[in-house]
Short mmCIF file of C-alpha atoms in Angstrom, two decimals:
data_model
loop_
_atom_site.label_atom_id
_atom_site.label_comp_id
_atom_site.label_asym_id
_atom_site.label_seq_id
_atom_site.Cartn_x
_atom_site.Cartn_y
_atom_site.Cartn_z
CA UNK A 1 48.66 30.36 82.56
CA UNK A 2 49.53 29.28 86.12
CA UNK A 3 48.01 29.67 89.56
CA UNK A 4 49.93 32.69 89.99
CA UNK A 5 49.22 34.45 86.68
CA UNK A 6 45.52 33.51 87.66
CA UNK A 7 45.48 35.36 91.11
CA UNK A 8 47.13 38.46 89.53
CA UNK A 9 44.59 38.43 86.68
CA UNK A 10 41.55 38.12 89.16
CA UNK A 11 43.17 41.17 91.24
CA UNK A 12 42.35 43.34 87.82
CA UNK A 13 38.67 42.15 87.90
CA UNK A 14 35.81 41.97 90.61
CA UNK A 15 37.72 39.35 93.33
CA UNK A 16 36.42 35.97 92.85
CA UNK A 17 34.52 34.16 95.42
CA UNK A 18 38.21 32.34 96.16
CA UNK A 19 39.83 35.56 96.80
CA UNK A 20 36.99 36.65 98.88
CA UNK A 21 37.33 33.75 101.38
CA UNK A 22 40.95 34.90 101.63
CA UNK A 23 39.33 38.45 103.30
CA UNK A 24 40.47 37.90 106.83
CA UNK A 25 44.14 37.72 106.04
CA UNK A 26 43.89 41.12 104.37
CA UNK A 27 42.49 42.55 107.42
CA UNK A 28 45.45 41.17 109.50
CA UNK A 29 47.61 42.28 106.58
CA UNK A 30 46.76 45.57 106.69
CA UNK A 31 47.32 45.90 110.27
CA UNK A 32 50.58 44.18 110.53
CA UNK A 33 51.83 46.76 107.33
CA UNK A 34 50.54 49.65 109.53
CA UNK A 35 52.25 48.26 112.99
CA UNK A 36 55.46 47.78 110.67
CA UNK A 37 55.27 51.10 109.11
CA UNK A 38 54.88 52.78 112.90
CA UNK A 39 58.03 50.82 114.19
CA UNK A 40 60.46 50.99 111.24
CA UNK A 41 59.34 55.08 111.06
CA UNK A 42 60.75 54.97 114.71
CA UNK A 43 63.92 53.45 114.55
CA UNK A 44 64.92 54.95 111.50
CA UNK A 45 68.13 57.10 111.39
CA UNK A 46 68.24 60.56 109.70
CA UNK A 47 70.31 60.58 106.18
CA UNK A 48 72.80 63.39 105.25
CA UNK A 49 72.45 62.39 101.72
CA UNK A 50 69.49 63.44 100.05
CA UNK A 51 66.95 60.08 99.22
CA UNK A 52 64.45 60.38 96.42
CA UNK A 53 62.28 57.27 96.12
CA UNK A 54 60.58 55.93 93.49
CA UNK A 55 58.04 53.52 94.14
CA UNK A 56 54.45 51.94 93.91
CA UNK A 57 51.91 50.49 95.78
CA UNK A 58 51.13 47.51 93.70
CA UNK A 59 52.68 44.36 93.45
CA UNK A 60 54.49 43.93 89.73
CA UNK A 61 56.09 46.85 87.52
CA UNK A 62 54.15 50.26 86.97
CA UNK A 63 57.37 51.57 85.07
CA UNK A 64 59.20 52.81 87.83
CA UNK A 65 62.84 51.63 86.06
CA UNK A 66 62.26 54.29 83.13
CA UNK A 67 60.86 56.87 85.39
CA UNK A 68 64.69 56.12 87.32
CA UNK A 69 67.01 56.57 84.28
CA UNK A 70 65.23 59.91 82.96
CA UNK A 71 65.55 60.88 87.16
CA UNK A 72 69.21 59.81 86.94
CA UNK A 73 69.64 61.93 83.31
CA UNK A 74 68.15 64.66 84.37
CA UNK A 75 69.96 65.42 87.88
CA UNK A 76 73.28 64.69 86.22
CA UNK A 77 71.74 68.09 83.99
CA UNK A 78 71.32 69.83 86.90
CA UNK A 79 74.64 69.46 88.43
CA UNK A 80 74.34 66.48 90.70
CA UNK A 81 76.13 63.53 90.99
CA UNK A 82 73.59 60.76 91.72
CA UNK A 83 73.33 57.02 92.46
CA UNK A 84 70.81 54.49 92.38
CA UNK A 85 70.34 51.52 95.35
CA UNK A 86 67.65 48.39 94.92
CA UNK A 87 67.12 45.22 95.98
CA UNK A 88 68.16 43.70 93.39
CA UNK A 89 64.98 41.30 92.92
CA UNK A 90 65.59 38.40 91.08
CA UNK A 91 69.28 38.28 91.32
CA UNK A 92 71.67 36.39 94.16
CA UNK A 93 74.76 38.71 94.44
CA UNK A 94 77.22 36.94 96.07
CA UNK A 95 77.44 39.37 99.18
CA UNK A 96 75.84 42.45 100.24
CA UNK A 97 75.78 45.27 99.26
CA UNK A 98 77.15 44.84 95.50
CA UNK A 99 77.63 47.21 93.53
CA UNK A 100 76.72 46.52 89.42
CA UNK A 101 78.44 47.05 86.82
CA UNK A 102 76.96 47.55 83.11
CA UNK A 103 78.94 43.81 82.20
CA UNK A 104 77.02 42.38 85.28
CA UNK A 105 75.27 39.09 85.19
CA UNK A 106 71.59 39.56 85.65
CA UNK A 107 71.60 36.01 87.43
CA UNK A 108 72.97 37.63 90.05
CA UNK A 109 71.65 41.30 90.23
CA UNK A 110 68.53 41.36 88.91
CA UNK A 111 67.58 42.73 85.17
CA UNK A 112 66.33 46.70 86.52
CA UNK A 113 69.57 47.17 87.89
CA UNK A 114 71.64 45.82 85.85
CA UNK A 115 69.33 48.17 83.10
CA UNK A 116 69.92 51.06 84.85
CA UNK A 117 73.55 50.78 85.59
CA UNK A 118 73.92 49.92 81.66
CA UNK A 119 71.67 53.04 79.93
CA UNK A 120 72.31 55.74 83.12
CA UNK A 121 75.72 55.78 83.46
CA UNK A 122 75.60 56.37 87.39
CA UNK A 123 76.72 54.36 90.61
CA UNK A 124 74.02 51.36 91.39
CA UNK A 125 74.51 49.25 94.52
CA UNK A 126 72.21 46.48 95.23
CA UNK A 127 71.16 45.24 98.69
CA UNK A 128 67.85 43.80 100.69
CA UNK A 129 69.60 46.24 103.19
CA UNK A 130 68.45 49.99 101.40
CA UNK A 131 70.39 51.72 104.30
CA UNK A 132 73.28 49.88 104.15
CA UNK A 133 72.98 49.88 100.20
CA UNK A 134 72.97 53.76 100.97
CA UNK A 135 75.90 53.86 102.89
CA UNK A 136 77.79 51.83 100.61
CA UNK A 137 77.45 53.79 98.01
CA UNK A 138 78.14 57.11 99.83
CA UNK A 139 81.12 55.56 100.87
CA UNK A 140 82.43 54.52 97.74
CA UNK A 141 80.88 56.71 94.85
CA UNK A 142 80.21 60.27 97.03
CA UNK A 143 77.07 60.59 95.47
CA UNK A 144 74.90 63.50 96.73
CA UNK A 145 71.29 62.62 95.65
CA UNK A 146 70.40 58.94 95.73
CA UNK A 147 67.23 57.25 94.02
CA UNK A 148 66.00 54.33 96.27
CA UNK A 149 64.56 51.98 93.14
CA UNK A 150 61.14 50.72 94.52
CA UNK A 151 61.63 51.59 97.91
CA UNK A 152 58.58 52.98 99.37
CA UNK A 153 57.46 50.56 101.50
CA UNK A 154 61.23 49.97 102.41
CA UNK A 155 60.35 52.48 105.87
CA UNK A 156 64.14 51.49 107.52
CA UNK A 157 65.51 54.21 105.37
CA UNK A 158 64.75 57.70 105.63
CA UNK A 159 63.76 60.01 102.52
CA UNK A 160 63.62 63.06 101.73
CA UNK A 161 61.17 62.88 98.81
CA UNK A 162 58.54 60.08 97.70
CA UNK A 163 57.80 59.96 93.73
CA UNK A 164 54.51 57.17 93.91
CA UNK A 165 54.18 55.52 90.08
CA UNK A 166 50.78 54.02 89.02
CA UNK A 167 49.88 51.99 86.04
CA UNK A 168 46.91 54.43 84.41
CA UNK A 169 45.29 51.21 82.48
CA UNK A 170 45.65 48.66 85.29
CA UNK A 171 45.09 51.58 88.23
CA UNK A 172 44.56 49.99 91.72
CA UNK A 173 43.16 46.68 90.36
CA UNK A 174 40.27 45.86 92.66
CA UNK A 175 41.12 48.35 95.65
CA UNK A 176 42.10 45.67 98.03
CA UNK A 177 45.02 44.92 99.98
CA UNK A 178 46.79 41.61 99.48
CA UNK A 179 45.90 38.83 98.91
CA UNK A 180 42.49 39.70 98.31
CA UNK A 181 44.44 42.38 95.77
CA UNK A 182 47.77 43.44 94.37
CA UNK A 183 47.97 46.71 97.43
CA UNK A 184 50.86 46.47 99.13
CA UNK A 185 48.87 49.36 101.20
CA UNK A 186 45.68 51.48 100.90
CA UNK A 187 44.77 53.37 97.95
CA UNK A 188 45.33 56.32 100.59
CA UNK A 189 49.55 55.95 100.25
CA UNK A 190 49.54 58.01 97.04
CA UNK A 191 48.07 60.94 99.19
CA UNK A 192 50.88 60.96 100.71
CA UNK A 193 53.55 61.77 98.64
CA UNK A 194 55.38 64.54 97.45
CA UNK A 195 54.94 63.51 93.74
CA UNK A 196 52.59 61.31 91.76
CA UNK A 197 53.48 59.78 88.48
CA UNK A 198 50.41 58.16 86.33
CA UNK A 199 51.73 56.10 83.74
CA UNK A 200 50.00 56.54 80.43
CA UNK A 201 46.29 58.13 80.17
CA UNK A 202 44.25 57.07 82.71
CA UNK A 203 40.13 56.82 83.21
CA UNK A 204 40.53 56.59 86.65
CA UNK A 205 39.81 60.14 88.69
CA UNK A 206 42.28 61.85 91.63
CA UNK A 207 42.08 63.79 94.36
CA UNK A 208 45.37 65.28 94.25
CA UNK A 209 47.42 66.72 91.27
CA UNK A 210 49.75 64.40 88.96
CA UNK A 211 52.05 64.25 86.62
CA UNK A 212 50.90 62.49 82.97
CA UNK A 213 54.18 60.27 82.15
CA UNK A 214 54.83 58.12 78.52
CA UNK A 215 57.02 55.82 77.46
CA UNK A 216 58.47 56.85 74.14
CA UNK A 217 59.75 54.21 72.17
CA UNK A 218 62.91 54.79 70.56
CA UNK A 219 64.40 52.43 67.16
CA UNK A 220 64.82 48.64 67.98
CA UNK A 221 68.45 47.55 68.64
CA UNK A 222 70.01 44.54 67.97
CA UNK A 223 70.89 41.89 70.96
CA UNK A 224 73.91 40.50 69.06
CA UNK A 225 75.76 43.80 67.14
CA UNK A 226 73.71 47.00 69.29
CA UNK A 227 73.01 48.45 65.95
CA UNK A 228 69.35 50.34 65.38
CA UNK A 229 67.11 49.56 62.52
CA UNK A 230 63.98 51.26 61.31
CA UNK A 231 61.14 49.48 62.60
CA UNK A 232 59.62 49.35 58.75
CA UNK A 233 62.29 46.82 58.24
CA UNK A 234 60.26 44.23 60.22
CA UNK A 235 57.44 44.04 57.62
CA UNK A 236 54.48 43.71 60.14
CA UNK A 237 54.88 40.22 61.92
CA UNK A 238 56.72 39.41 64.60
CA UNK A 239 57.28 37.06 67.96
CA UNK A 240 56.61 39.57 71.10
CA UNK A 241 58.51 38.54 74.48
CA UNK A 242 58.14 40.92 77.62
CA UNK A 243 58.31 39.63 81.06
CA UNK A 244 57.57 42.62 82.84
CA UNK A 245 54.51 43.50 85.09
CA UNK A 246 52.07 44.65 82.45
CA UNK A 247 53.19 42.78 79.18
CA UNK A 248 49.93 44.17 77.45
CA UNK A 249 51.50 47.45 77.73
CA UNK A 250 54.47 46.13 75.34
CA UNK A 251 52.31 43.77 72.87
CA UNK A 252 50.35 47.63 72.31
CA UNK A 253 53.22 49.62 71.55
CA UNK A 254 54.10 47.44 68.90
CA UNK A 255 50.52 47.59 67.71
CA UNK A 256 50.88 51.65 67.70
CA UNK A 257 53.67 50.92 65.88
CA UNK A 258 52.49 49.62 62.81
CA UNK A 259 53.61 45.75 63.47
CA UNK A 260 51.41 42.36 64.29
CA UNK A 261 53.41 41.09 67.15
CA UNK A 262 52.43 36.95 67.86
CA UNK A 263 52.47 37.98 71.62
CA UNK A 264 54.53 35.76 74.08
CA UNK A 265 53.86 37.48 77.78
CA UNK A 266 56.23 35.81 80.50
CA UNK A 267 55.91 36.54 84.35
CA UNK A 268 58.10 39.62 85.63
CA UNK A 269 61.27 39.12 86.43
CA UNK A 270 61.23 35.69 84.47
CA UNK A 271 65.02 34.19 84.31
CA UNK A 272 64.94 33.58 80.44
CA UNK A 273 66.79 30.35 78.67
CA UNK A 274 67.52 29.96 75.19
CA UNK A 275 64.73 27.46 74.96
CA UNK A 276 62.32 30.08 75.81
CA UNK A 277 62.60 31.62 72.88
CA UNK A 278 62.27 29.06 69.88
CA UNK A 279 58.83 29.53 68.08
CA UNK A 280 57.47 28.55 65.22
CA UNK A 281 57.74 31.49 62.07
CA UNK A 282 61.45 32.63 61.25
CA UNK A 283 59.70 36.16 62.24
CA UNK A 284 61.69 38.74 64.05
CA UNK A 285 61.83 38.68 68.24
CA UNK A 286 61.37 41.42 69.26
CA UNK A 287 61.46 42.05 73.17
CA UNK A 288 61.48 44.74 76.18
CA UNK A 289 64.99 46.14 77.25
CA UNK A 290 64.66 44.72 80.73
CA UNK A 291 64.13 41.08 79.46
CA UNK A 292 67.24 41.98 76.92
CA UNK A 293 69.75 42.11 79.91
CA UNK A 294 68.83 38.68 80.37
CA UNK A 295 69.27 37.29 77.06
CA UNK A 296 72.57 38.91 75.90
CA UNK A 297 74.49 35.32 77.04
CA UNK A 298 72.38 33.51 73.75
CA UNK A 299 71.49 36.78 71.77
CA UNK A 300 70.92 35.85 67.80
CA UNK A 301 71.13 38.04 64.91
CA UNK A 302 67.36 37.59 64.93
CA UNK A 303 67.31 38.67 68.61
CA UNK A 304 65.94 43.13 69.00
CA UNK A 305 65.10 44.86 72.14
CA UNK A 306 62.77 48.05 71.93
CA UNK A 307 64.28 51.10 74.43
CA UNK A 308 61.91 53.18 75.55
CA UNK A 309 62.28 56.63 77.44
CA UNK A 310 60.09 58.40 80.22
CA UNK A 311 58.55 61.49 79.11
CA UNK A 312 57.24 64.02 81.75
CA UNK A 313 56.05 67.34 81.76
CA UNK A 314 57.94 70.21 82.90
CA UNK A 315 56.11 70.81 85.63
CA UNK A 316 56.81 67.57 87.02
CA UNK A 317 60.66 68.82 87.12
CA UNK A 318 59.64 72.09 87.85
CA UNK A 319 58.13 71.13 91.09
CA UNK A 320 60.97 67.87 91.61
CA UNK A 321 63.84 71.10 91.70
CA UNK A 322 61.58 73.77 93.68
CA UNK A 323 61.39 70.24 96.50
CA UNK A 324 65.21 69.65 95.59
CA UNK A 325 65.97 73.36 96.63
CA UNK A 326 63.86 73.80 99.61
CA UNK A 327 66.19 70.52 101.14
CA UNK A 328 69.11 72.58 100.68
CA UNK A 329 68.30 75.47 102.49
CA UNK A 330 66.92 73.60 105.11
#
């Protein structure tokens, strides 16, 4: 475990005394996010295109990417033709904005994207720019609903709608604001917006209504052919790779699912090599569909990815389309 993995762990727990003696820079974090907040608010411009975005207010993944596909599914149900902009984290495209393509190379925009633009078949354009990622891909695509992909604190572009995602196991870790914490602003934010999305059964207790989301795991595919197996055909043990925010999250599913995964976590976002993935025990790797983008280059035969899908209650929908139609009559 490195330094890093040990701040992030300690953010989950009571803060440790060196956390605590890193207090005064979360005071003057907190006030330069609010100054930046004002002044971006300000001197942003209004957008013709409605902007739904998904975010959280925690550093790592809360599963904001599945949340965005079942978005992208569902308004493509309704009628609407939709696109998704990011950042593209973990990626260098080689000019900005860039739009990806299902045969992209994760190296250079980022594994969500390049997930989303291969299982939602919609227009994704990547940018550290969101507005000019916006107009981009109004100019190109038409789109008339665009999801901003962890873009909440991103106050330069204007939206329409907020959808805030939490982790319900990991919650707001201990409260605080970084780097005493993992809050990229007060627990207050998810007050704030239009929708909130809780991410498995939580213990913690809100003030405002929510909407209970799971991640339903579908059959494992195969890196190397794409062809689904029953996950019985595993016979129990297996090597376990996820390199997303929460890789507990993963190593349990599998658990649920009947297997004994030999659990391998890797930090999010990690830029995977073939060498990362020899271990002891001819056992089946199995891994999350975010870290399979990455691999695809040195997949095996040996090599399965486990998709997953966002369910959400009707009323979540219910109350996304009553939000959807009170923007077009405005």
């Amino acid at each position: 475990m490195d330094f890093t993995q040990r701040i992030e762990r300690a953010w989950y727990r009571r803060p440790i005394r060196l956390l605590w003696l890193l207090w005064p820079l979360e005071i003057l974090y907190r006030a330069v996010v609010v100054l930046r907040r004002k002044n971006l608010q300000r001197r942003a411009k209004p957008q013709q295109t409605t902007v739904i975005v998904v975010g959280n207010i925690t550093v790592g993944g809360t599963g904001k990417t599945p949340l965005v596909i079942a978005l992208v599914r569902w308004l493509q149900a309704e009628g609407y033709k939709p696109g998704v902009i990011s950042r593209g984290y973990g990626g260098q495209a080689p000019y900005y904005p860039f739009v990806v393509t299902p045969s992209g190379r994760p190296e250079q925009t980022g594994d969500e994207p390049l997930l989303i633009a291969s299982s939602a078949d919609c227009p994704v354009v990547i940018g550290p720019d969101r507005v000019a990622a916006l107009a981009e891909i109004e100019r190109r695509f038409g789109c008339d609903v665009v999801i901003s992909d962890d873009g909440l604190q991103h106050y330069a572009l204007q939206r329409h709608i907020e959808i805030a995602v939490v982790d319900g196991v990991r919650g707001f870790g201990n409260g605080h604001c970084l780097p005493v914490g993992p809050l990229r602003e007060t627990a207050r934010r998810v007050e704030e917006v239009d929708l909130l999305v809780i991410n498995g059964e939580s213990a913690l207790s809100w003030r405002r209504p929510y909407s209970e989301m799971h991640l339903e795991p579908a059959k494992p595919v195969n890196l190397l052919t794409g062809k689904p197996v029953d996950i019985a055909e595993f016979e129990g043990r297996v090597h376990a790779v996820a390199g997303i925010g929460n890789p507990r999250r993963f190593f349990t599913t599998l658990l649920e699912l009947g297997l004994s995964p030999i659990a391998h976590p890797f930090p999010d976002h990690h830029r995977f090599t073939e060498e990362d993935l020899r271990f002891e025990g001819a056992f089946p790797l199995v891994m999350t569909e975010k870290d399979a983008v990455k691999c695809r280059a040195f997949a095996t035969d040996n090599m399965w990815y486990l998709p997953v899908q966002a369910a959400l209650p009707a009323s979540f929908y219910t109350s996304l389309k009553r939000k959807l139609k009170n923007l077009s009559e405005e």
